[in-house]
Structures are given as structure tokens and as C-alpha cells.
Short mmCIF file of C-alpha atoms and ligand atoms in Angstrom, two decimals:
data_model
loop_
_atom_site.label_atom_id
_atom_site.label_comp_id
_atom_site.label_asym_id
_atom_site.label_seq_id
_atom_site.Cartn_x
_atom_site.Cartn_y
_atom_site.Cartn_z
CA UNK A 1 39.50 -61.72 -71.76
CA UNK A 2 37.55 -58.86 -70.11
CA UNK A 3 38.33 -55.49 -71.66
CA UNK A 4 40.61 -53.26 -69.56
CA UNK A 5 38.79 -50.71 -67.45
CA UNK A 6 39.79 -47.48 -65.76
CA UNK A 7 37.95 -46.80 -62.49
CA UNK A 8 38.43 -43.70 -60.33
CA UNK A 9 37.41 -42.90 -56.76
CA UNK A 10 36.68 -39.38 -55.60
CA UNK A 11 35.44 -37.56 -52.53
CA UNK A 12 36.54 -35.20 -49.80
CA UNK A 13 38.92 -36.13 -46.98
CA UNK A 14 37.53 -38.84 -44.71
CA UNK A 15 35.08 -40.17 -47.31
CA UNK A 16 36.61 -43.65 -47.04
CA UNK A 17 38.32 -43.87 -50.45
CA UNK A 18 41.36 -45.77 -49.17
CA UNK A 19 39.29 -48.52 -47.57
CA UNK A 20 36.85 -48.74 -50.48
CA UNK A 21 39.75 -48.92 -52.95
CA UNK A 22 41.20 -51.90 -51.03
CA UNK A 23 37.87 -53.75 -50.92
CA UNK A 24 37.04 -53.05 -54.54
CA UNK A 25 40.48 -54.20 -55.64
CA UNK A 26 40.02 -57.47 -53.75
CA UNK A 27 36.56 -57.96 -55.24
CA UNK A 28 37.83 -57.44 -58.79
CA UNK A 29 40.89 -59.65 -58.27
CA UNK A 30 38.58 -62.38 -56.97
CA UNK A 31 37.14 -62.41 -60.51
CA UNK A 32 40.60 -63.23 -61.85
CA UNK A 33 41.26 -59.71 -63.13
CA UNK A 34 44.68 -58.06 -62.90
CA UNK A 35 44.06 -54.79 -61.08
CA UNK A 36 46.52 -51.99 -60.39
CA UNK A 37 45.46 -49.94 -57.37
CA UNK A 38 47.09 -46.55 -57.54
CA UNK A 39 46.58 -42.95 -56.42
CA UNK A 40 46.99 -39.31 -57.35
CA UNK A 41 48.93 -37.26 -56.95
CA UNK A 42 51.48 -40.07 -57.14
CA UNK A 43 51.47 -43.65 -58.37
CA UNK A 44 55.04 -43.71 -59.74
CA UNK A 45 58.36 -42.80 -58.16
CA UNK A 46 58.62 -39.37 -59.77
CA UNK A 47 54.92 -38.59 -59.35
CA UNK A 48 55.16 -39.57 -55.67
CA UNK A 49 58.02 -37.05 -55.41
CA UNK A 50 55.69 -34.35 -56.77
CA UNK A 51 53.05 -35.53 -54.28
CA UNK A 52 55.45 -34.85 -51.40
CA UNK A 53 56.24 -31.39 -52.79
CA UNK A 54 52.59 -30.44 -53.15
CA UNK A 55 51.19 -31.99 -49.95
CA UNK A 56 53.96 -31.20 -47.47
CA UNK A 57 53.66 -27.95 -45.62
CA UNK A 58 56.77 -25.85 -46.27
CA UNK A 59 57.77 -22.23 -46.04
CA UNK A 60 57.51 -21.49 -49.73
CA UNK A 61 54.18 -20.29 -51.10
CA UNK A 62 52.61 -22.51 -53.78
CA UNK A 63 49.97 -20.59 -55.73
CA UNK A 64 46.74 -22.21 -56.89
CA UNK A 65 48.01 -22.14 -60.48
CA UNK A 66 51.32 -23.75 -59.50
CA UNK A 67 49.38 -26.39 -57.54
CA UNK A 68 47.25 -27.09 -60.62
CA UNK A 69 50.32 -27.46 -62.84
CA UNK A 70 52.00 -29.78 -60.32
CA UNK A 71 48.88 -31.98 -60.22
CA UNK A 72 48.87 -32.26 -64.00
CA UNK A 73 52.64 -32.80 -64.15
CA UNK A 74 52.32 -35.72 -61.75
CA UNK A 75 49.28 -36.96 -63.70
CA UNK A 76 51.08 -36.96 -67.05
CA UNK A 77 53.95 -39.01 -65.56
CA UNK A 78 51.49 -41.39 -63.91
CA UNK A 79 49.52 -41.88 -67.13
CA UNK A 80 52.63 -42.40 -69.29
CA UNK A 81 54.36 -44.84 -66.93
CA UNK A 82 51.57 -46.74 -65.23
CA UNK A 83 48.00 -46.08 -66.33
CA UNK A 84 48.31 -46.28 -70.10
CA UNK A 85 50.77 -49.23 -70.20
CA UNK A 86 48.53 -51.20 -67.82
CA UNK A 87 45.38 -50.56 -69.85
CA UNK A 88 47.24 -51.43 -73.07
CA UNK A 89 48.16 -54.80 -71.55
CA UNK A 90 44.48 -55.39 -70.82
CA UNK A 91 44.86 -54.80 -67.08
CA UNK A 92 42.46 -52.81 -64.91
CA UNK A 93 43.40 -49.60 -63.14
CA UNK A 94 41.71 -48.37 -59.97
CA UNK A 95 42.87 -44.87 -59.14
CA UNK A 96 42.25 -42.99 -55.89
CA UNK A 97 41.55 -39.51 -57.36
CA UNK A 98 42.11 -38.21 -60.90
CA UNK A 99 41.25 -35.03 -62.84
CA UNK A 100 37.88 -34.61 -61.12
CA UNK A 101 39.92 -33.89 -57.96
CA UNK A 102 41.65 -31.01 -59.76
CA UNK A 103 38.25 -29.61 -60.77
CA UNK A 104 36.98 -29.99 -57.20
CA UNK A 105 40.03 -28.84 -55.18
CA UNK A 106 41.84 -26.38 -57.44
CA UNK A 107 38.71 -25.29 -59.34
CA UNK A 108 36.01 -25.39 -56.65
CA UNK A 109 38.23 -25.01 -53.60
CA UNK A 110 40.86 -22.54 -54.80
CA UNK A 111 38.95 -20.79 -57.59
CA UNK A 112 41.21 -21.77 -60.51
CA UNK A 113 39.53 -21.03 -63.83
CA UNK A 114 37.62 -24.03 -65.15
CA UNK A 115 38.82 -23.44 -68.70
CA UNK A 116 42.49 -23.69 -67.62
CA UNK A 117 41.80 -27.06 -65.97
CA UNK A 118 39.90 -28.25 -69.03
CA UNK A 119 42.72 -27.21 -71.38
CA UNK A 120 45.32 -28.99 -69.25
CA UNK A 121 43.14 -32.09 -68.98
CA UNK A 122 42.76 -32.12 -72.76
CA UNK A 123 46.49 -31.80 -73.31
CA UNK A 124 47.41 -34.45 -70.75
CA UNK A 125 44.72 -37.09 -71.35
CA UNK A 126 42.15 -35.87 -73.85
CA UNK A 127 41.66 -39.39 -75.20
CA UNK A 128 41.66 -41.11 -71.80
CA UNK A 129 38.71 -40.83 -69.42
CA UNK A 130 37.65 -43.08 -66.57
CA UNK A 131 35.05 -45.71 -67.51
CA UNK A 132 33.37 -45.15 -64.18
CA UNK A 133 33.93 -42.73 -61.31
CA UNK A 134 32.64 -43.42 -57.81
CA UNK A 135 31.98 -40.25 -55.85
CA UNK A 136 31.93 -41.14 -52.15
CA UNK A 137 29.80 -38.32 -50.87
CA UNK A 138 29.85 -37.35 -47.22
CA UNK A 139 28.82 -34.16 -45.39
CA UNK A 140 31.88 -32.00 -44.75
CA UNK A 141 31.42 -32.12 -40.97
CA UNK A 142 31.47 -35.93 -40.97
CA UNK A 143 34.50 -36.15 -43.28
CA UNK A 144 36.48 -33.64 -41.21
CA UNK A 145 35.59 -35.38 -37.94
CA UNK A 146 36.89 -38.67 -39.34
CA UNK A 147 40.03 -36.97 -40.59
CA UNK A 148 40.65 -35.34 -37.20
CA UNK A 149 40.08 -38.62 -35.35
CA UNK A 150 43.07 -40.04 -37.22
CA UNK A 151 46.53 -39.42 -35.89
CA UNK A 152 49.39 -38.21 -38.08
CA UNK A 153 50.82 -35.18 -39.85
CA UNK A 154 48.39 -32.68 -41.35
CA UNK A 155 49.03 -31.80 -45.01
CA UNK A 156 48.53 -28.58 -47.02
CA UNK A 157 44.91 -29.44 -47.80
CA UNK A 158 43.88 -30.74 -44.41
CA UNK A 159 44.52 -27.32 -42.83
CA UNK A 160 41.83 -25.76 -45.03
CA UNK A 161 38.53 -24.43 -43.63
CA UNK A 162 35.20 -26.25 -43.73
CA UNK A 163 34.07 -23.59 -46.27
CA UNK A 164 36.87 -24.76 -48.58
CA UNK A 165 35.68 -28.37 -48.30
CA UNK A 166 32.05 -27.29 -48.88
CA UNK A 167 33.17 -25.75 -52.18
CA UNK A 168 35.09 -28.93 -53.05
CA UNK A 169 32.10 -31.14 -52.24
CA UNK A 170 29.72 -28.89 -54.21
CA UNK A 171 31.98 -28.96 -57.27
CA UNK A 172 32.13 -32.77 -57.07
CA UNK A 173 28.34 -32.94 -56.95
CA UNK A 174 28.09 -30.57 -59.93
CA UNK A 175 30.48 -32.77 -61.92
CA UNK A 176 28.46 -35.87 -61.05
CA UNK A 177 25.21 -34.21 -62.04
CA UNK A 178 26.68 -33.08 -65.37
CA UNK A 179 28.01 -36.57 -66.26
CA UNK A 180 25.56 -39.13 -64.87
CA UNK A 181 26.71 -41.76 -67.38
CA UNK A 182 30.20 -41.82 -65.84
CA UNK A 183 29.57 -40.96 -62.18
CA UNK A 184 27.97 -43.07 -59.48
CA UNK A 185 27.33 -41.15 -56.25
CA UNK A 186 27.63 -43.31 -53.13
CA UNK A 187 26.36 -42.23 -49.71
CA UNK A 188 29.56 -42.47 -47.66
CA UNK A 189 28.03 -41.32 -44.37
CA UNK A 190 26.82 -44.83 -43.52
CA UNK A 191 28.85 -47.75 -42.06
CA UNK A 192 32.07 -48.45 -43.93
CA UNK A 193 30.97 -52.00 -44.78
CA UNK A 194 27.81 -50.65 -46.41
CA UNK A 195 29.83 -48.06 -48.36
CA UNK A 196 32.14 -50.81 -49.67
CA UNK A 197 29.19 -53.02 -50.71
CA UNK A 198 27.47 -50.10 -52.45
CA UNK A 199 30.72 -49.23 -54.27
CA UNK A 200 31.20 -52.81 -55.51
CA UNK A 201 27.55 -53.02 -56.63
CA UNK A 202 27.86 -49.67 -58.44
CA UNK A 203 30.91 -50.84 -60.39
CA UNK A 204 29.17 -54.12 -61.29
CA UNK A 205 26.14 -52.19 -62.54
CA UNK A 206 28.09 -49.48 -64.39
CA UNK A 207 30.42 -51.96 -66.13
CA UNK A 208 27.72 -54.61 -66.54
CA UNK A 209 29.66 -57.26 -64.64
CA UNK A 210 27.74 -60.25 -63.34
CA UNK A 211 27.41 -59.97 -59.52
CA UNK A 212 30.46 -61.51 -57.82
CA UNK A 213 30.90 -63.26 -54.50
CA UNK A 214 33.08 -60.57 -52.84
N1 LIG B 301 44.36 -33.25 -54.58
C1 LIG B 301 44.53 -34.42 -55.26
C2 LIG B 301 44.13 -32.06 -55.23
O1 LIG B 301 44.00 -31.01 -54.61
N2 LIG B 301 44.04 -32.08 -56.59
C3 LIG B 301 44.22 -33.20 -57.34
O2 LIG B 301 44.16 -33.15 -58.57
C4 LIG B 301 44.48 -34.43 -56.63
C5 LIG B 301 44.67 -35.69 -57.41
C6 LIG B 301 45.55 -36.04 -51.50
C7 LIG B 301 45.24 -34.58 -51.46
O3 LIG B 301 45.52 -34.03 -52.70
C8 LIG B 301 44.45 -33.24 -53.11
C9 LIG B 301 43.23 -33.81 -52.44
C10 LIG B 301 43.78 -34.34 -51.13
O4 LIG B 301 43.68 -33.32 -50.18
P1 LIG B 301 45.35 -37.83 -49.66
O5 LIG B 301 46.13 -38.08 -48.42
O6 LIG B 301 45.43 -38.86 -50.75
O7 LIG B 301 45.79 -36.45 -50.21
O8 LIG B 301 43.92 -37.45 -49.23
P2 LIG B 301 42.64 -38.29 -49.21
O9 LIG B 301 42.51 -39.05 -50.51
O10 LIG B 301 41.54 -37.36 -48.91
O11 LIG B 301 42.87 -39.30 -48.04
P3 LIG B 301 42.06 -39.48 -46.72
O12 LIG B 301 42.74 -40.63 -46.08
O13 LIG B 301 41.96 -38.22 -45.96
O14 LIG B 301 40.60 -39.83 -47.15
P4 LIG B 301 39.95 -41.19 -47.55
O15 LIG B 301 40.96 -42.07 -48.24
O16 LIG B 301 38.72 -40.87 -48.30
O17 LIG B 301 39.51 -41.82 -46.20
P5 LIG B 301 40.05 -43.10 -45.44
O18 LIG B 301 39.56 -44.32 -46.10
O19 LIG B 301 41.52 -42.97 -45.21
O20 LIG B 301 39.28 -42.89 -44.09
C11 LIG B 301 39.62 -41.85 -43.21
C12 LIG B 301 39.23 -42.28 -41.78
O21 LIG B 301 37.82 -42.30 -41.69
C13 LIG B 301 37.37 -43.60 -41.33
C14 LIG B 301 38.52 -44.54 -41.68
O22 LIG B 301 38.48 -45.70 -40.89
C15 LIG B 301 39.73 -43.66 -41.40
O23 LIG B 301 40.05 -43.66 -40.05
N3 LIG B 301 36.16 -43.88 -42.11
C16 LIG B 301 34.99 -44.22 -41.60
N4 LIG B 301 34.56 -44.37 -40.33
C17 LIG B 301 33.26 -44.71 -40.17
N5 LIG B 301 32.38 -44.91 -41.19
C18 LIG B 301 32.75 -44.77 -42.46
N6 LIG B 301 31.88 -44.95 -43.47
C19 LIG B 301 34.12 -44.41 -42.71
N7 LIG B 301 34.82 -44.18 -43.84
C20 LIG B 301 36.07 -43.86 -43.46
#
């Protein structure tokens, strides 16, 4: 049996994570692997409830610190109820965003102290890190144009300025540069099909899987 693996996807809004997650999940399942595709904040009933609280635009102010704590609260519940049990059973987990998103959005975007995020990450999942993280990197202008082209409600992050997303993107790139063994940076400005193929190839290379057919 192939050892369980924990894969995360990161990037700014409009990078294509949702589509890439779907394609990557299909490609891994085509190898006979059991793969749980999940997301943060969210992934379980209670954590999805926290997601609604933190993403929906309401009247009450949510400070950057409160936002950080909510992200880690949802994460702890997600890890305890879905991520860890799946990995223990030998099943793979593919998660759309994880703690790198807190570093990028709350740390880079909102200016939350890096040491607070690191302490919370240690407390919540010190012994659990992704095996590989795909950073779908796209210029902010391109990501925001894609996001705006989509119809639907705008959440608490999507109303932020392009300067906010520049800080988020820069923090992601810093994280990737600091941990090249875990991160694979994918150019997400090209056609979606090419992004998906590059993502699948990067996972195969990082986890030393023989090339598949998908
Ligand atoms: N957050 C999350 C934090 O602040 N801290 C945290 O710790 C965590 C975990 C989550 C929000 O929460 C924040 C970050 C987020 O703001 P979300 O709805 O899950 O909210 O946000 P996103 O993950 O950013 O979802 P998006 O849908 O905006 O981005 P995706 O998933 O990267 O993009 P996708 O695949 O939906 O594509 C968007 C559109 O662009 C097109 C797609 O077809 C789609 O229409 N597109 C492309 N078009 C052409 N070429 C390409 N290469 C394309 N790629 C995508």
C-alpha cells in the first residue's frame, strides 16, 4: 500500500486552486488511491460553520487576531475529525489551503505577528506538516480579474485592495523560497489545462510517483 500523503494547495484568489484540486484528485484516484479532497477554512460541519462566520460580511468587526484564532479553531477541528483520521487509515488528503494561508493572509495581508502564527501552528499541528505544497502563483491583477469575472457574493477577503493581495502573494513567495523541499511553485497565469498538468507533474516529482495516465 502507498504511504498516506498530505498535499496542500495555496495561492491568491483566482489562482485556479478549485479546478486544480479536482483534476489532481481524479489523477490520484485513477492510481487506485483513496483521496479526500477538502478545504480550509472548513472541511467538517463545525469547521464549515466557522468558515461562514469568518467569510461572510456582517456588521460586527472581526479583528485580525480574532480572524487568526478562528482560522486555527477551524483547523484544529478539521485536523482532529478529518485530516488525521484519514491519514491514519492510510488515505490521502488534498487540502485547498492550510496554515500557509494564515501566514499569507493574516500575516502578510493583515500584519499579524509571525511568531503568534507560528506558536498557534505549533500548538495545533506541530507534528503534522504537508508532504508537498503547490503554490499556484499568479499576478494579482490576473487573479483579481478572474475573480471579478465570476458571478456571486463577495466575501470579507474579496473586498480587499490589490495592495493587500500583493502582500499576500509576496508572503507566499517568501514561504516557498524558505522551504523549497516542501513547496512547488506553479505558474498559474497560463491556460488552466497547462496549470493542471504542471500541478500533477509536480506532485509526481515531489512524491516520487511513477508518471500516471491522467
Ligand atoms: N483564508 C483561508 C485566510 O485568510 N486564512 C486562512 O488560514 C485560510 C485557510 C477562502 C478565503 O479564506 C482566506 C483566503 C480566502 O480569501 P475561498 O472561497 O476558499 O475563501 O477562496 P479561494 O480559495 O481563493 O477561492 P477562489 O475560487 O477565489 O480561487 P481559486 O479556487 O484559486 O480559483 P478557481 O479555481 O475557483 O478559479 C477562479 C476563476 O478563475 C478561472 C476559473 O475558471 C474561475 O472562473 N480560472 C482561470 N481562467 C483562465 N486561466 C486559468 N489558468 C484559470 N484559473 C482559474
